[in-house]
Amino acid sequence: MKALVLAGGTGSRLRPLTHTSAKQLVPVANKPVLFYAIESLVAAGITDIGIVTGDTAAEIRAAVGDGSAFGARVSYLPQGRPLGLAHAVLIAREWLGDDDFVMYLGDNFIVGGIGELVDAFRALRPDAGILLTKVADPSAFGVAELDSSGRVVNLEEKPAEPRGDLALVGVYLFSPAVHEAVRAISPSARGELEITDAIQWLVDHGRSVRPTVISGYWKDTGNVTDMLEVNR
């Protein structure tokens, strides 16, 4: 299994902190938030890591290096423009090959790691595994709707009228089936290829998508308020 870590993006919601640093390198307790993601992956036994980079590629490379300091082997995958999470999967297609992989958003902070999630995916082999958590403002996130038996029936990115309070946490697990899905979808109204649309494609085509609802601490550190809270 490989890992695709997303470390592109402009960090506009984190300004002024990101005027001088990539958003994934803003520190949590004196350590870049990106480092927690890499350490979490290595702790789960995933050491072959591809980092998708954008305009701050030089900073990310300088901070992470070849990954040996983390016990990992890191490759860098340039994304010309931040055109969505599913677009990151598209540009990483050759590097990913036919391996299963974890996609980890490099500015997400999860306490407790992802080892159990990875073990369950390896054992059950669904086409996709998603992490969900209840949030107060689901309209700010991708939202998943489950039926009475706990199966995923609908996903929507930042809906104006959410159909539930289960937000997608920024860690996804995929089999190679996702490559067909990301090729099949079209850009959203935001002009991006949304990973929620790709997962919905899998659902609509009868593929297995396994949700796991977590109650532990998680934050998307994409804005100043959440970054300060995570540090507290």
PDB file of C-alpha atoms in Angstrom:
ATOM      1  CA  MET A   1       0.000   0.000   0.000  1.00  0.00           C
ATOM      2  CA  LYS A   2       1.186   3.504  -0.864  1.00  0.00           C
ATOM      3  CA  ALA A   3       0.218   6.919   0.475  1.00  0.00           C
ATOM      4  CA  LEU A   4      -0.654  10.045  -1.457  1.00  0.00           C
ATOM      5  CA  VAL A   5      -0.190  13.130   0.727  1.00  0.00           C
ATOM      6  CA  LEU A   6      -1.683  16.360  -0.581  1.00  0.00           C
ATOM      7  CA  ALA A   7       0.514  19.370   0.119  1.00  0.00           C
ATOM      8  CA  GLY A   8      -0.464  21.755  -2.661  1.00  0.00           C
ATOM      9  CA  GLY A   9      -2.986  24.556  -2.233  1.00  0.00           C
ATOM     10  CA  THR A  10      -2.345  28.212  -1.585  1.00  0.00           C
ATOM     11  CA  GLY A  11      -3.290  28.469   2.089  1.00  0.00           C
ATOM     12  CA  SER A  12      -5.385  31.578   1.459  1.00  0.00           C
ATOM     13  CA  ARG A  13      -7.662  30.861   4.445  1.00  0.00           C
ATOM     14  CA  LEU A  14      -4.649  30.708   6.764  1.00  0.00           C
ATOM     15  CA  ARG A  15      -3.263  34.140   5.979  1.00  0.00           C
ATOM     16  CA  PRO A  16      -1.371  35.920   7.458  1.00  0.00           C
ATOM     17  CA  LEU A  17       0.295  32.728   8.754  1.00  0.00           C
ATOM     18  CA  THR A  18       0.901  31.493   5.205  1.00  0.00           C
ATOM     19  CA  HIS A  19       2.461  34.705   3.925  1.00  0.00           C
ATOM     20  CA  THR A  20       5.796  33.240   5.022  1.00  0.00           C
ATOM     21  CA  SER A  21       5.209  29.475   5.011  1.00  0.00           C
ATOM     22  CA  ALA A  22       3.324  26.715   3.210  1.00  0.00           C
ATOM     23  CA  LYS A  23       0.120  25.902   5.085  1.00  0.00           C
ATOM     24  CA  GLN A  24       1.251  22.306   5.626  1.00  0.00           C
ATOM     25  CA  LEU A  25       4.375  23.596   7.388  1.00  0.00           C
ATOM     26  CA  VAL A  26       2.580  25.811   9.900  1.00  0.00           C
ATOM     27  CA  PRO A  27       3.560  24.310  13.262  1.00  0.00           C
ATOM     28  CA  VAL A  28       1.382  22.448  15.732  1.00  0.00           C
ATOM     29  CA  ALA A  29       3.248  22.293  19.063  1.00  0.00           C
ATOM     30  CA  ASN A  30       6.450  23.361  17.268  1.00  0.00           C
ATOM     31  CA  LYS A  31       6.220  20.673  14.567  1.00  0.00           C
ATOM     32  CA  PRO A  32       4.830  21.196  11.045  1.00  0.00           C
ATOM     33  CA  VAL A  33       1.334  19.752  10.743  1.00  0.00           C
ATOM     34  CA  LEU A  34       2.504  17.821   7.654  1.00  0.00           C
ATOM     35  CA  PHE A  35       4.991  15.888   9.786  1.00  0.00           C
ATOM     36  CA  TYR A  36       2.163  14.454  11.896  1.00  0.00           C
ATOM     37  CA  ALA A  37       0.553  13.080   8.732  1.00  0.00           C
ATOM     38  CA  ILE A  38       3.777  11.435   7.568  1.00  0.00           C
ATOM     39  CA  GLU A  39       4.439   9.973  11.024  1.00  0.00           C
ATOM     40  CA  SER A  40       0.885   8.620  11.170  1.00  0.00           C
ATOM     41  CA  LEU A  41       1.339   6.858   7.824  1.00  0.00           C
ATOM     42  CA  VAL A  42       4.680   5.331   8.806  1.00  0.00           C
ATOM     43  CA  ALA A  43       3.187   4.150  12.121  1.00  0.00           C
ATOM     44  CA  ALA A  44       0.476   2.372  10.074  1.00  0.00           C
ATOM     45  CA  GLY A  45       3.171   0.572   8.084  1.00  0.00           C
ATOM     46  CA  ILE A  46       3.006   2.742   4.953  1.00  0.00           C
ATOM     47  CA  THR A  47       6.446   4.004   3.978  1.00  0.00           C
ATOM     48  CA  ASP A  48       6.146   4.584   0.215  1.00  0.00           C
ATOM     49  CA  ILE A  49       4.787   8.143   0.146  1.00  0.00           C
ATOM     50  CA  GLY A  50       4.068  10.470  -2.759  1.00  0.00           C
ATOM     51  CA  ILE A  51       3.625  14.135  -1.873  1.00  0.00           C
ATOM     52  CA  VAL A  52       1.565  16.244  -4.281  1.00  0.00           C
ATOM     53  CA  THR A  53       3.005  19.759  -4.349  1.00  0.00           C
ATOM     54  CA  GLY A  54       2.039  23.125  -5.789  1.00  0.00           C
ATOM     55  CA  ASP A  55       3.572  26.582  -5.605  1.00  0.00           C
ATOM     56  CA  THR A  56       5.294  25.824  -2.287  1.00  0.00           C
ATOM     57  CA  ALA A  57       7.044  22.696  -3.605  1.00  0.00           C
ATOM     58  CA  ALA A  58      10.545  23.968  -2.778  1.00  0.00           C
ATOM     59  CA  GLU A  59       9.600  24.592   0.874  1.00  0.00           C
ATOM     60  CA  ILE A  60       7.972  21.174   1.227  1.00  0.00           C
ATOM     61  CA  ARG A  61      11.002  19.439  -0.310  1.00  0.00           C
ATOM     62  CA  ALA A  62      13.396  21.330   1.950  1.00  0.00           C
ATOM     63  CA  ALA A  63      11.413  20.353   5.048  1.00  0.00           C
ATOM     64  CA  VAL A  64      10.722  16.682   4.249  1.00  0.00           C
ATOM     65  CA  GLY A  65      13.681  15.722   2.087  1.00  0.00           C
ATOM     66  CA  ASP A  66      13.788  12.145   0.839  1.00  0.00           C
ATOM     67  CA  GLY A  67      11.714  10.947   3.800  1.00  0.00           C
ATOM     68  CA  SER A  68      14.522   8.979   5.435  1.00  0.00           C
ATOM     69  CA  ALA A  69      14.256  11.063   8.626  1.00  0.00           C
ATOM     70  CA  PHE A  70      10.735   9.625   9.017  1.00  0.00           C
ATOM     71  CA  GLY A  71      11.624   6.079   7.999  1.00  0.00           C
ATOM     72  CA  ALA A  72       9.885   6.601   4.662  1.00  0.00           C
ATOM     73  CA  ARG A  73      10.696   6.898   0.969  1.00  0.00           C
ATOM     74  CA  VAL A  74       9.211  10.113  -0.423  1.00  0.00           C
ATOM     75  CA  SER A  75       8.533  11.008  -4.069  1.00  0.00           C
ATOM     76  CA  TYR A  76       7.305  14.431  -5.199  1.00  0.00           C
ATOM     77  CA  LEU A  77       4.430  14.811  -7.656  1.00  0.00           C
ATOM     78  CA  PRO A  78       3.954  18.361  -8.998  1.00  0.00           C
ATOM     79  CA  GLN A  79       0.384  19.577  -9.524  1.00  0.00           C
ATOM     80  CA  GLY A  80       0.416  22.585 -11.837  1.00  0.00           C
ATOM     81  CA  ARG A  81      -2.732  24.090 -10.348  1.00  0.00           C
ATOM     82  CA  PRO A  82      -4.915  23.054  -7.397  1.00  0.00           C
ATOM     83  CA  LEU A  83      -7.777  21.606  -9.453  1.00  0.00           C
ATOM     84  CA  GLY A  84      -9.291  19.356  -6.802  1.00  0.00           C
ATOM     85  CA  LEU A  85      -8.521  16.252  -4.764  1.00  0.00           C
ATOM     86  CA  ALA A  86      -9.593  13.908  -7.553  1.00  0.00           C
ATOM     87  CA  HIS A  87      -7.259  15.800  -9.906  1.00  0.00           C
ATOM     88  CA  ALA A  88      -4.397  14.963  -7.524  1.00  0.00           C
ATOM     89  CA  VAL A  89      -5.239  11.281  -7.981  1.00  0.00           C
ATOM     90  CA  LEU A  90      -5.218  11.773 -11.756  1.00  0.00           C
ATOM     91  CA  ILE A  91      -1.770  13.331 -11.847  1.00  0.00           C
ATOM     92  CA  ALA A  92      -0.416  10.627  -9.519  1.00  0.00           C
ATOM     93  CA  ARG A  93      -1.754   7.766 -11.667  1.00  0.00           C
ATOM     94  CA  GLU A  94       1.595   6.545 -12.978  1.00  0.00           C
ATOM     95  CA  TRP A  95       3.274   6.694  -9.568  1.00  0.00           C
ATOM     96  CA  LEU A  96       0.380   4.895  -7.854  1.00  0.00           C
ATOM     97  CA  GLY A  97       0.299   2.087 -10.393  1.00  0.00           C
ATOM     98  CA  ASP A  98      -2.160  -0.641  -9.381  1.00  0.00           C
ATOM     99  CA  ASP A  99      -1.493  -0.383  -5.655  1.00  0.00           C
ATOM    100  CA  ASP A 100      -4.040   0.331  -2.962  1.00  0.00           C
ATOM    101  CA  PHE A 101      -3.354   3.692  -1.351  1.00  0.00           C
ATOM    102  CA  VAL A 102      -4.237   6.081   1.432  1.00  0.00           C
ATOM    103  CA  MET A 103      -4.909   9.677   0.426  1.00  0.00           C
ATOM    104  CA  TYR A 104      -4.079  11.961   3.354  1.00  0.00           C
ATOM    105  CA  LEU A 105      -4.667  15.712   3.297  1.00  0.00           C
ATOM    106  CA  GLY A 106      -1.455  17.232   4.582  1.00  0.00           C
ATOM    107  CA  ASP A 107      -3.150  19.923   6.660  1.00  0.00           C
ATOM    108  CA  ASN A 108      -5.378  17.511   8.614  1.00  0.00           C
ATOM    109  CA  PHE A 109      -4.663  16.624  12.219  1.00  0.00           C
ATOM    110  CA  ILE A 110      -5.964  13.348  13.679  1.00  0.00           C
ATOM    111  CA  VAL A 111      -5.227  12.124  17.188  1.00  0.00           C
ATOM    112  CA  GLY A 112      -4.739   8.369  17.534  1.00  0.00           C
ATOM    113  CA  GLY A 113      -3.409   7.569  14.080  1.00  0.00           C
ATOM    114  CA  ILE A 114      -4.931   5.516  11.257  1.00  0.00           C
ATOM    115  CA  GLY A 115      -3.455   2.073  11.949  1.00  0.00           C
ATOM    116  CA  GLU A 116      -6.791   0.378  12.714  1.00  0.00           C
ATOM    117  CA  LEU A 117      -8.387   1.942   9.628  1.00  0.00           C
ATOM    118  CA  VAL A 118      -5.586   0.680   7.389  1.00  0.00           C
ATOM    119  CA  ASP A 119      -5.702  -2.808   8.931  1.00  0.00           C
ATOM    120  CA  ALA A 120      -9.478  -3.011   8.360  1.00  0.00           C
ATOM    121  CA  PHE A 121      -9.112  -1.913   4.742  1.00  0.00           C
ATOM    122  CA  ARG A 122      -6.448  -4.522   4.087  1.00  0.00           C
ATOM    123  CA  ALA A 123      -8.624  -7.218   5.654  1.00  0.00           C
ATOM    124  CA  LEU A 124     -11.943  -6.324   4.003  1.00  0.00           C
ATOM    125  CA  ARG A 125     -10.679  -4.895   0.672  1.00  0.00           C
ATOM    126  CA  PRO A 126     -13.543  -2.524  -0.210  1.00  0.00           C
ATOM    127  CA  ASP A 127     -13.107  -0.313  -3.270  1.00  0.00           C
ATOM    128  CA  ALA A 128     -12.949   2.744  -1.015  1.00  0.00           C
ATOM    129  CA  GLY A 129     -12.858   3.532   2.679  1.00  0.00           C
ATOM    130  CA  ILE A 130     -13.905   6.897   4.084  1.00  0.00           C
ATOM    131  CA  LEU A 131     -13.620   8.454   7.532  1.00  0.00           C
ATOM    132  CA  LEU A 132     -16.588  10.423   8.853  1.00  0.00           C
ATOM    133  CA  THR A 133     -17.161  12.526  11.944  1.00  0.00           C
ATOM    134  CA  LYS A 134     -20.076  14.593  13.245  1.00  0.00           C
ATOM    135  CA  VAL A 135     -19.581  18.356  12.908  1.00  0.00           C
ATOM    136  CA  ALA A 136     -21.542  21.435  13.913  1.00  0.00           C
ATOM    137  CA  ASP A 137     -21.290  23.101  10.475  1.00  0.00           C
ATOM    138  CA  PRO A 138     -21.380  20.400   7.795  1.00  0.00           C
ATOM    139  CA  SER A 139     -21.783  22.952   4.988  1.00  0.00           C
ATOM    140  CA  ALA A 140     -18.051  23.677   5.292  1.00  0.00           C
ATOM    141  CA  PHE A 141     -17.075  20.108   4.405  1.00  0.00           C
ATOM    142  CA  GLY A 142     -17.804  17.194   2.148  1.00  0.00           C
ATOM    143  CA  VAL A 143     -20.872  15.509   3.643  1.00  0.00           C
ATOM    144  CA  ALA A 144     -21.866  11.832   3.490  1.00  0.00           C
ATOM    145  CA  GLU A 145     -25.375  10.459   3.922  1.00  0.00           C
ATOM    146  CA  LEU A 146     -25.801   6.909   5.208  1.00  0.00           C
ATOM    147  CA  ASP A 147     -28.906   4.734   4.980  1.00  0.00           C
ATOM    148  CA  SER A 148     -30.488   2.880   7.910  1.00  0.00           C
ATOM    149  CA  SER A 149     -28.027   0.005   7.519  1.00  0.00           C
ATOM    150  CA  GLY A 150     -25.000   2.297   7.523  1.00  0.00           C
ATOM    151  CA  ARG A 151     -24.253   2.177   3.793  1.00  0.00           C
ATOM    152  CA  VAL A 152     -23.112   5.279   1.931  1.00  0.00           C
ATOM    153  CA  VAL A 153     -25.859   6.548  -0.368  1.00  0.00           C
ATOM    154  CA  ASN A 154     -24.924  10.142  -1.101  1.00  0.00           C
ATOM    155  CA  LEU A 155     -21.932  12.459  -0.926  1.00  0.00           C
ATOM    156  CA  GLU A 156     -21.833  16.177  -1.580  1.00  0.00           C
ATOM    157  CA  GLU A 157     -19.074  18.763  -1.373  1.00  0.00           C
ATOM    158  CA  LYS A 158     -19.807  21.804   0.824  1.00  0.00           C
ATOM    159  CA  PRO A 159     -23.609  21.613   0.387  1.00  0.00           C
ATOM    160  CA  ALA A 160     -25.704  24.726   1.030  1.00  0.00           C
ATOM    161  CA  GLU A 161     -28.342  22.500   2.641  1.00  0.00           C
ATOM    162  CA  PRO A 162     -26.572  19.473   4.141  1.00  0.00           C
ATOM    163  CA  ARG A 163     -28.495  16.194   4.339  1.00  0.00           C
ATOM    164  CA  GLY A 164     -26.776  15.227   7.569  1.00  0.00           C
ATOM    165  CA  ASP A 165     -23.964  16.154   9.942  1.00  0.00           C
ATOM    166  CA  LEU A 166     -21.345  13.568   8.944  1.00  0.00           C
ATOM    167  CA  ALA A 167     -18.323  15.304   7.429  1.00  0.00           C
ATOM    168  CA  LEU A 168     -15.589  13.588   5.469  1.00  0.00           C
ATOM    169  CA  VAL A 169     -12.315  13.572   7.375  1.00  0.00           C
ATOM    170  CA  GLY A 170      -9.287  14.211   5.170  1.00  0.00           C
ATOM    171  CA  VAL A 171      -8.122  10.582   5.036  1.00  0.00           C
ATOM    172  CA  TYR A 172      -9.352   8.226   2.305  1.00  0.00           C
ATOM    173  CA  LEU A 173      -8.414   4.662   1.353  1.00  0.00           C
ATOM    174  CA  PHE A 174      -8.710   3.464  -2.218  1.00  0.00           C
ATOM    175  CA  SER A 175      -8.261   0.406  -4.368  1.00  0.00           C
ATOM    176  CA  PRO A 176      -7.271   0.945  -8.035  1.00  0.00           C
ATOM    177  CA  ALA A 177     -11.019   1.179  -8.806  1.00  0.00           C
ATOM    178  CA  VAL A 178     -10.843   4.891  -8.000  1.00  0.00           C
ATOM    179  CA  HIS A 179      -8.822   5.579 -11.143  1.00  0.00           C
ATOM    180  CA  GLU A 180     -11.824   4.791 -13.342  1.00  0.00           C
ATOM    181  CA  ALA A 181     -13.967   7.022 -11.138  1.00  0.00           C
ATOM    182  CA  VAL A 182     -11.710  10.094 -11.318  1.00  0.00           C
ATOM    183  CA  ARG A 183     -11.532   9.765 -15.102  1.00  0.00           C
ATOM    184  CA  ALA A 184     -15.320   9.560 -15.354  1.00  0.00           C
ATOM    185  CA  ILE A 185     -16.310  12.695 -13.415  1.00  0.00           C
ATOM    186  CA  SER A 186     -16.536  16.314 -14.595  1.00  0.00           C
ATOM    187  CA  PRO A 187     -15.413  19.497 -12.802  1.00  0.00           C
ATOM    188  CA  SER A 188     -17.836  20.831 -10.195  1.00  0.00           C
ATOM    189  CA  ALA A 189     -19.296  24.328 -10.083  1.00  0.00           C
ATOM    190  CA  ARG A 190     -16.095  25.295  -8.258  1.00  0.00           C
ATOM    191  CA  GLY A 191     -14.101  24.212 -11.310  1.00  0.00           C
ATOM    192  CA  GLU A 192     -12.515  21.312  -9.417  1.00  0.00           C
ATOM    193  CA  LEU A 193     -12.563  17.550  -9.747  1.00  0.00           C
ATOM    194  CA  GLU A 194     -14.112  16.637  -6.393  1.00  0.00           C
ATOM    195  CA  ILE A 195     -13.155  13.416  -4.642  1.00  0.00           C
ATOM    196  CA  THR A 196     -16.722  13.317  -3.283  1.00  0.00           C
ATOM    197  CA  ASP A 197     -17.978  13.039  -6.882  1.00  0.00           C
ATOM    198  CA  ALA A 198     -15.518  10.217  -7.562  1.00  0.00           C
ATOM    199  CA  ILE A 199     -16.684   8.313  -4.468  1.00  0.00           C
ATOM    200  CA  GLN A 200     -20.312   8.946  -5.473  1.00  0.00           C
ATOM    201  CA  TRP A 201     -19.473   7.440  -8.874  1.00  0.00           C
ATOM    202  CA  LEU A 202     -18.221   4.321  -7.091  1.00  0.00           C
ATOM    203  CA  VAL A 203     -21.452   4.147  -5.055  1.00  0.00           C
ATOM    204  CA  ASP A 204     -23.623   4.637  -8.139  1.00  0.00           C
ATOM    205  CA  HIS A 205     -21.791   1.867  -9.985  1.00  0.00           C
ATOM    206  CA  GLY A 206     -22.240  -0.677  -7.235  1.00  0.00           C
ATOM    207  CA  ARG A 207     -18.712  -0.550  -5.881  1.00  0.00           C
ATOM    208  CA  SER A 208     -18.112  -1.070  -2.169  1.00  0.00           C
ATOM    209  CA  VAL A 209     -17.516   2.092  -0.137  1.00  0.00           C
ATOM    210  CA  ARG A 210     -16.916   1.423   3.566  1.00  0.00           C
ATOM    211  CA  PRO A 211     -17.593   4.281   6.005  1.00  0.00           C
ATOM    212  CA  THR A 212     -16.025   4.511   9.460  1.00  0.00           C
ATOM    213  CA  VAL A 213     -17.439   7.066  11.882  1.00  0.00           C
ATOM    214  CA  ILE A 214     -14.843   8.347  14.338  1.00  0.00           C
ATOM    215  CA  SER A 215     -15.369  10.289  17.539  1.00  0.00           C
ATOM    216  CA  GLY A 216     -11.752  11.152  18.345  1.00  0.00           C
ATOM    217  CA  TYR A 217     -10.133  14.527  17.865  1.00  0.00           C
ATOM    218  CA  TRP A 218      -9.805  15.731  14.285  1.00  0.00           C
ATOM    219  CA  LYS A 219      -9.262  19.132  12.735  1.00  0.00           C
ATOM    220  CA  ASP A 220      -8.844  20.442   9.227  1.00  0.00           C
ATOM    221  CA  THR A 221      -6.283  23.156  10.015  1.00  0.00           C
ATOM    222  CA  GLY A 222      -7.159  25.115   6.890  1.00  0.00           C
ATOM    223  CA  ASN A 223      -8.131  28.308   8.709  1.00  0.00           C
ATOM    224  CA  VAL A 224      -6.575  30.384  11.457  1.00  0.00           C
ATOM    225  CA  THR A 225      -9.218  29.619  14.113  1.00  0.00           C
ATOM    226  CA  ASP A 226      -8.825  25.841  13.759  1.00  0.00           C
ATOM    227  CA  MET A 227      -5.025  26.041  13.593  1.00  0.00           C
ATOM    228  CA  LEU A 228      -4.947  27.999  16.857  1.00  0.00           C
ATOM    229  CA  GLU A 229      -7.361  25.520  18.480  1.00  0.00           C
ATOM    230  CA  VAL A 230      -5.244  22.529  17.471  1.00  0.00           C
ATOM    231  CA  ASN A 231      -2.215  24.189  19.033  1.00  0.00           C
ATOM    232  CA  ARG A 232      -4.155  24.790  22.249  1.00  0.00           C
TER     233      ARG A 232
END
